[in-house]
Amino acid sequence: MVSMFGEYRLFLMNVQGSVHIIGTNKSKEKEIPLGIEIIKVNGLSTPEYEDKFVKPYISSSTVSYLNFKAGTNLLEGVNGDTYDIEIKTPKGEIKKLHLTHSKTAETAVNPEALHNQALFEFKWLKNDMAYVKISSFENFSIVKDFESKLPELKNAKAIILDIRNNGGGSSKNSKNIAKYFVKGDTIYGAQPEDHSDRKSPWFLSHAKRYDQWKI
């Protein structure tokens, strides 16, 4: 589980190095304003908690995607896992929440766009200009979606490729799309994954439970 905590449902995102709540279940929108920052998790500052318990278990080829994924999955766990978090309101007030992973019955969320955000969007604009929005490179389906529009894109006089709010994903998927826009060699970077922390007591105690995880 990532976002469900019984009476609470929280959607998170890394914003310039800090983790913010970008969505909640509808009934909690007044209690937890959108954009509120999570400053502590289980007694540790959010960056400390990420470095110790989140980032070592994320496979990533780029630092930006590692930070994005760590923010999104900051409170990931299995049914029954608990988190004590501190949140900071826009007015500077500090609030504490005790969260326990369990299914949230309420389906309405704020903002509603969280339910409707598509990974791929294509449309025609004025003057034969094509608009393509890609919200993630994590799933190979995004490459298939893009390539299915190639016959139409060849007729475009200009193309807008919108990757705002794209948290990243597979460098292979992004390369398979970028190759249609670049002539010659494409330069990209990679970062080797460090598995040294996977012998830690925390990882070993949770490894047997990974097959239970439901996103």
mmCIF file of C-alpha atoms in Angstrom:
data_model
loop_
_atom_site.group_PDB
_atom_site.id
_atom_site.type_symbol
_atom_site.label_atom_id
_atom_site.label_comp_id
_atom_site.label_asym_id
_atom_site.label_seq_id
_atom_site.Cartn_x
_atom_site.Cartn_y
_atom_site.Cartn_z
ATOM 1 C CA MET A 1 0.000 0.000 0.000
ATOM 2 C CA VAL A 2 1.120 3.548 -0.749
ATOM 3 C CA SER A 3 -1.704 6.018 -0.220
ATOM 4 C CA MET A 4 -4.332 4.256 1.932
ATOM 5 C CA PHE A 5 -4.463 4.668 5.715
ATOM 6 C CA GLY A 6 -8.048 3.812 6.643
ATOM 7 C CA GLU A 7 -9.798 7.120 7.280
ATOM 8 C CA TYR A 8 -6.977 8.959 5.475
ATOM 9 C CA ARG A 9 -5.786 8.721 1.915
ATOM 10 C CA LEU A 10 -2.641 10.706 1.149
ATOM 11 C CA PHE A 11 -0.902 11.308 -2.181
ATOM 12 C CA LEU A 12 2.687 12.549 -1.886
ATOM 13 C CA MET A 13 5.261 14.218 -4.131
ATOM 14 C CA ASN A 14 8.836 15.446 -3.819
ATOM 15 C CA VAL A 15 8.884 19.186 -4.522
ATOM 16 C CA GLN A 16 12.365 20.732 -4.674
ATOM 17 C CA GLY A 17 13.777 18.391 -2.038
ATOM 18 C CA SER A 18 10.863 18.276 0.408
ATOM 19 C CA VAL A 19 7.843 15.960 0.466
ATOM 20 C CA HIS A 20 4.378 17.491 0.204
ATOM 21 C CA ILE A 21 0.827 16.149 0.286
ATOM 22 C CA ILE A 22 -0.676 16.841 -3.145
ATOM 23 C CA GLY A 23 -3.975 15.004 -2.646
ATOM 24 C CA THR A 24 -6.281 13.543 0.007
ATOM 25 C CA ASN A 25 -9.589 11.776 0.262
ATOM 26 C CA LYS A 26 -12.392 14.312 -0.114
ATOM 27 C CA SER A 27 -13.499 14.295 3.535
ATOM 28 C CA LYS A 28 -10.011 15.348 4.720
ATOM 29 C CA GLU A 29 -9.457 18.275 2.344
ATOM 30 C CA LYS A 30 -10.097 20.885 5.061
ATOM 31 C CA GLU A 31 -8.066 19.097 7.730
ATOM 32 C CA ILE A 32 -5.085 18.602 5.418
ATOM 33 C CA PRO A 33 -4.666 21.472 2.925
ATOM 34 C CA LEU A 34 -3.014 20.556 -0.364
ATOM 35 C CA GLY A 35 0.678 21.375 -0.463
ATOM 36 C CA ILE A 36 1.259 20.728 3.232
ATOM 37 C CA GLU A 37 4.796 19.491 3.984
ATOM 38 C CA ILE A 38 5.735 16.273 5.797
ATOM 39 C CA ILE A 39 8.676 17.235 8.016
ATOM 40 C CA LYS A 40 9.109 14.104 10.180
ATOM 41 C CA VAL A 41 8.463 10.370 9.864
ATOM 42 C CA ASN A 42 8.751 8.063 12.874
ATOM 43 C CA GLY A 43 10.895 10.547 14.787
ATOM 44 C CA LEU A 44 13.331 11.278 11.947
ATOM 45 C CA SER A 45 13.391 14.274 9.657
ATOM 46 C CA THR A 46 11.907 13.379 6.286
ATOM 47 C CA PRO A 47 15.286 13.511 4.451
ATOM 48 C CA GLU A 48 16.869 11.288 7.132
ATOM 49 C CA TYR A 49 14.028 8.786 6.898
ATOM 50 C CA GLU A 50 14.242 8.708 3.089
ATOM 51 C CA ASP A 51 18.013 8.147 3.138
ATOM 52 C CA LYS A 52 17.790 5.358 5.716
ATOM 53 C CA PHE A 53 14.587 3.482 4.910
ATOM 54 C CA VAL A 54 13.368 4.435 1.432
ATOM 55 C CA LYS A 55 16.068 5.289 -1.103
ATOM 56 C CA PRO A 56 18.265 2.197 -0.528
ATOM 57 C CA TYR A 57 15.410 0.005 -1.795
ATOM 58 C CA ILE A 58 14.594 1.923 -4.990
ATOM 59 C CA SER A 59 16.154 0.965 -8.315
ATOM 60 C CA SER A 60 16.879 4.137 -10.284
ATOM 61 C CA SER A 61 19.162 5.222 -13.111
ATOM 62 C CA THR A 62 18.959 8.925 -12.233
ATOM 63 C CA VAL A 63 19.094 10.968 -9.032
ATOM 64 C CA SER A 64 16.012 12.971 -10.044
ATOM 65 C CA TYR A 65 13.903 9.825 -10.420
ATOM 66 C CA LEU A 66 15.262 8.429 -7.144
ATOM 67 C CA ASN A 67 14.145 11.581 -5.329
ATOM 68 C CA PHE A 68 10.774 11.568 -7.076
ATOM 69 C CA LYS A 69 10.092 7.912 -6.253
ATOM 70 C CA ALA A 70 11.271 8.301 -2.649
ATOM 71 C CA GLY A 71 8.824 11.152 -2.160
ATOM 72 C CA THR A 72 5.916 9.328 -3.749
ATOM 73 C CA ASN A 73 6.589 6.102 -1.828
ATOM 74 C CA LEU A 74 7.706 7.695 1.447
ATOM 75 C CA LEU A 75 4.985 5.940 3.457
ATOM 76 C CA GLU A 76 4.757 2.708 1.469
ATOM 77 C CA GLY A 77 4.038 -0.414 3.491
ATOM 78 C CA VAL A 78 1.810 -3.426 4.013
ATOM 79 C CA ASN A 79 -1.529 -3.676 5.759
ATOM 80 C CA GLY A 80 -1.034 -2.873 9.450
ATOM 81 C CA ASP A 81 2.207 -0.909 9.120
ATOM 82 C CA THR A 82 2.130 2.300 11.170
ATOM 83 C CA TYR A 83 3.682 5.733 10.727
ATOM 84 C CA ASP A 84 3.843 8.719 13.043
ATOM 85 C CA ILE A 85 4.288 11.814 10.919
ATOM 86 C CA GLU A 86 4.538 15.531 11.558
ATOM 87 C CA ILE A 87 3.140 17.946 9.003
ATOM 88 C CA LYS A 88 3.692 21.675 8.669
ATOM 89 C CA THR A 89 0.814 23.875 7.539
ATOM 90 C CA PRO A 90 1.292 26.936 5.291
ATOM 91 C CA LYS A 91 0.868 29.054 8.462
ATOM 92 C CA GLY A 92 3.766 27.244 10.142
ATOM 93 C CA GLU A 93 1.625 25.164 12.517
ATOM 94 C CA ILE A 94 2.877 21.660 13.323
ATOM 95 C CA LYS A 95 0.377 18.785 13.444
ATOM 96 C CA LYS A 96 0.934 15.129 14.265
ATOM 97 C CA LEU A 97 -0.818 12.193 12.615
ATOM 98 C CA HIS A 98 -0.745 8.505 13.527
ATOM 99 C CA LEU A 99 -1.327 6.492 10.348
ATOM 100 C CA THR A 100 -1.984 2.773 9.911
ATOM 101 C CA HIS A 101 -2.045 1.137 6.485
ATOM 102 C CA SER A 102 -5.510 -0.256 5.738
ATOM 103 C CA LYS A 103 -7.964 0.036 2.880
ATOM 104 C CA THR A 104 -9.702 3.392 2.529
ATOM 105 C CA ALA A 105 -13.396 2.900 1.768
ATOM 106 C CA GLU A 106 -13.909 6.457 0.548
ATOM 107 C CA THR A 107 -13.237 6.721 -3.190
ATOM 108 C CA ALA A 108 -13.668 10.472 -3.778
ATOM 109 C CA VAL A 109 -10.362 12.355 -3.796
ATOM 110 C CA ASN A 110 -9.223 15.962 -3.890
ATOM 111 C CA PRO A 111 -8.231 17.055 -6.457
ATOM 112 C CA GLU A 112 -10.377 14.882 -8.728
ATOM 113 C CA ALA A 113 -7.661 14.991 -11.392
ATOM 114 C CA LEU A 114 -5.676 12.420 -9.379
ATOM 115 C CA HIS A 115 -8.130 9.763 -10.549
ATOM 116 C CA ASN A 116 -8.178 10.926 -14.150
ATOM 117 C CA GLN A 117 -4.543 11.725 -14.940
ATOM 118 C CA ALA A 118 -3.573 9.810 -18.069
ATOM 119 C CA LEU A 119 0.012 8.715 -18.717
ATOM 120 C CA PHE A 120 -0.234 9.710 -22.382
ATOM 121 C CA GLU A 121 -2.236 12.438 -24.103
ATOM 122 C CA PHE A 122 -2.309 13.437 -27.774
ATOM 123 C CA LYS A 123 -4.293 16.186 -29.487
ATOM 124 C CA TRP A 124 -4.143 18.597 -32.391
ATOM 125 C CA LEU A 125 -3.787 22.340 -31.847
ATOM 126 C CA LYS A 126 -4.124 25.215 -34.301
ATOM 127 C CA ASN A 127 -1.910 25.494 -37.406
ATOM 128 C CA ASP A 128 -1.269 21.736 -37.624
ATOM 129 C CA MET A 129 0.581 21.727 -34.309
ATOM 130 C CA ALA A 130 0.565 18.436 -32.371
ATOM 131 C CA TYR A 131 0.493 18.308 -28.568
ATOM 132 C CA VAL A 132 1.905 15.244 -26.778
ATOM 133 C CA LYS A 133 1.901 14.919 -23.002
ATOM 134 C CA ILE A 134 3.853 12.144 -21.276
ATOM 135 C CA SER A 135 3.318 11.904 -17.510
ATOM 136 C CA SER A 136 5.722 9.032 -16.793
ATOM 137 C CA PHE A 137 8.411 6.898 -18.413
ATOM 138 C CA GLU A 138 7.928 4.058 -15.935
ATOM 139 C CA ASN A 139 5.718 1.790 -18.062
ATOM 140 C CA PHE A 140 6.637 0.473 -21.526
ATOM 141 C CA SER A 141 3.043 1.102 -22.589
ATOM 142 C CA ILE A 142 3.956 4.773 -22.945
ATOM 143 C CA VAL A 143 6.323 3.905 -25.810
ATOM 144 C CA LYS A 144 3.604 1.901 -27.542
ATOM 145 C CA ASP A 145 1.145 4.785 -27.125
ATOM 146 C CA PHE A 146 3.640 7.246 -28.587
ATOM 147 C CA GLU A 147 4.609 5.034 -31.521
ATOM 148 C CA SER A 148 0.935 4.460 -32.371
ATOM 149 C CA LYS A 149 0.700 8.212 -33.127
ATOM 150 C CA LEU A 150 3.794 8.390 -35.340
ATOM 151 C CA PRO A 151 1.843 8.272 -38.635
ATOM 152 C CA GLU A 152 -0.101 11.369 -37.503
ATOM 153 C CA LEU A 153 2.917 13.137 -36.018
ATOM 154 C CA LYS A 154 4.737 12.949 -39.344
ATOM 155 C CA ASN A 155 2.149 15.375 -40.703
ATOM 156 C CA ALA A 156 2.653 17.926 -37.913
ATOM 157 C CA LYS A 157 4.302 21.254 -38.693
ATOM 158 C CA ALA A 158 5.430 21.465 -35.060
ATOM 159 C CA ILE A 159 5.227 19.268 -31.973
ATOM 160 C CA ILE A 160 4.869 20.278 -28.333
ATOM 161 C CA LEU A 161 6.256 17.543 -26.073
ATOM 162 C CA ASP A 162 4.956 18.238 -22.571
ATOM 163 C CA ILE A 163 6.858 16.418 -19.819
ATOM 164 C CA ARG A 164 5.965 18.774 -16.970
ATOM 165 C CA ASN A 165 5.239 16.833 -13.776
ATOM 166 C CA ASN A 166 6.848 13.743 -15.296
ATOM 167 C CA GLY A 167 8.670 12.056 -12.440
ATOM 168 C CA GLY A 168 10.848 9.933 -14.718
ATOM 169 C CA GLY A 169 10.997 6.155 -14.853
ATOM 170 C CA SER A 170 12.884 3.842 -17.192
ATOM 171 C CA SER A 171 15.727 5.494 -19.094
ATOM 172 C CA LYS A 172 15.186 2.854 -21.799
ATOM 173 C CA ASN A 173 11.597 4.010 -22.342
ATOM 174 C CA SER A 174 12.593 7.677 -22.485
ATOM 175 C CA LYS A 175 15.391 6.868 -24.943
ATOM 176 C CA ASN A 176 12.975 4.934 -27.185
ATOM 177 C CA ILE A 177 10.871 8.086 -27.470
ATOM 178 C CA ALA A 178 13.736 10.595 -27.645
ATOM 179 C CA LYS A 179 15.302 8.763 -30.602
ATOM 180 C CA TYR A 180 12.514 10.059 -32.845
ATOM 181 C CA PHE A 181 13.559 13.641 -32.105
ATOM 182 C CA VAL A 182 17.366 13.329 -32.214
ATOM 183 C CA LYS A 183 19.691 12.634 -35.119
ATOM 184 C CA GLY A 184 22.928 10.845 -34.343
ATOM 185 C CA ASP A 185 24.078 9.603 -30.963
ATOM 186 C CA THR A 186 22.040 10.288 -27.859
ATOM 187 C CA ILE A 187 23.954 10.894 -24.632
ATOM 188 C CA TYR A 188 22.411 9.850 -21.360
ATOM 189 C CA GLY A 189 23.707 8.961 -17.914
ATOM 190 C CA ALA A 190 23.311 6.058 -15.516
ATOM 191 C CA GLN A 191 24.062 5.506 -11.853
ATOM 192 C CA PRO A 192 25.002 2.065 -10.497
ATOM 193 C CA GLU A 193 22.666 0.728 -7.838
ATOM 194 C CA ASP A 194 24.096 0.132 -4.358
ATOM 195 C CA HIS A 195 22.654 -3.013 -2.747
ATOM 196 C CA SER A 196 24.880 -2.922 0.346
ATOM 197 C CA ASP A 197 22.015 -1.907 2.654
ATOM 198 C CA ARG A 198 19.929 -4.891 1.619
ATOM 199 C CA LYS A 199 21.550 -6.872 4.422
ATOM 200 C CA SER A 200 20.172 -4.491 7.034
ATOM 201 C CA PRO A 201 17.776 -5.839 9.705
ATOM 202 C CA TRP A 202 14.987 -3.616 8.356
ATOM 203 C CA PHE A 203 15.290 -4.986 4.825
ATOM 204 C CA LEU A 204 15.531 -8.603 5.940
ATOM 205 C CA SER A 205 12.481 -8.250 8.180
ATOM 206 C CA HIS A 206 10.431 -6.776 5.331
ATOM 207 C CA ALA A 207 11.732 -8.841 2.408
ATOM 208 C CA LYS A 208 9.479 -11.793 3.229
ATOM 209 C CA ARG A 209 6.481 -9.486 3.152
ATOM 210 C CA TYR A 210 7.081 -7.854 -0.241
ATOM 211 C CA ASP A 211 4.804 -10.298 -2.050
ATOM 212 C CA GLN A 212 1.905 -8.953 0.036
ATOM 213 C CA TRP A 213 2.379 -5.363 -1.081
ATOM 214 C CA LYS A 214 -0.444 -3.863 -3.070
ATOM 215 C CA ILE A 215 -0.123 -0.437 -4.608
#
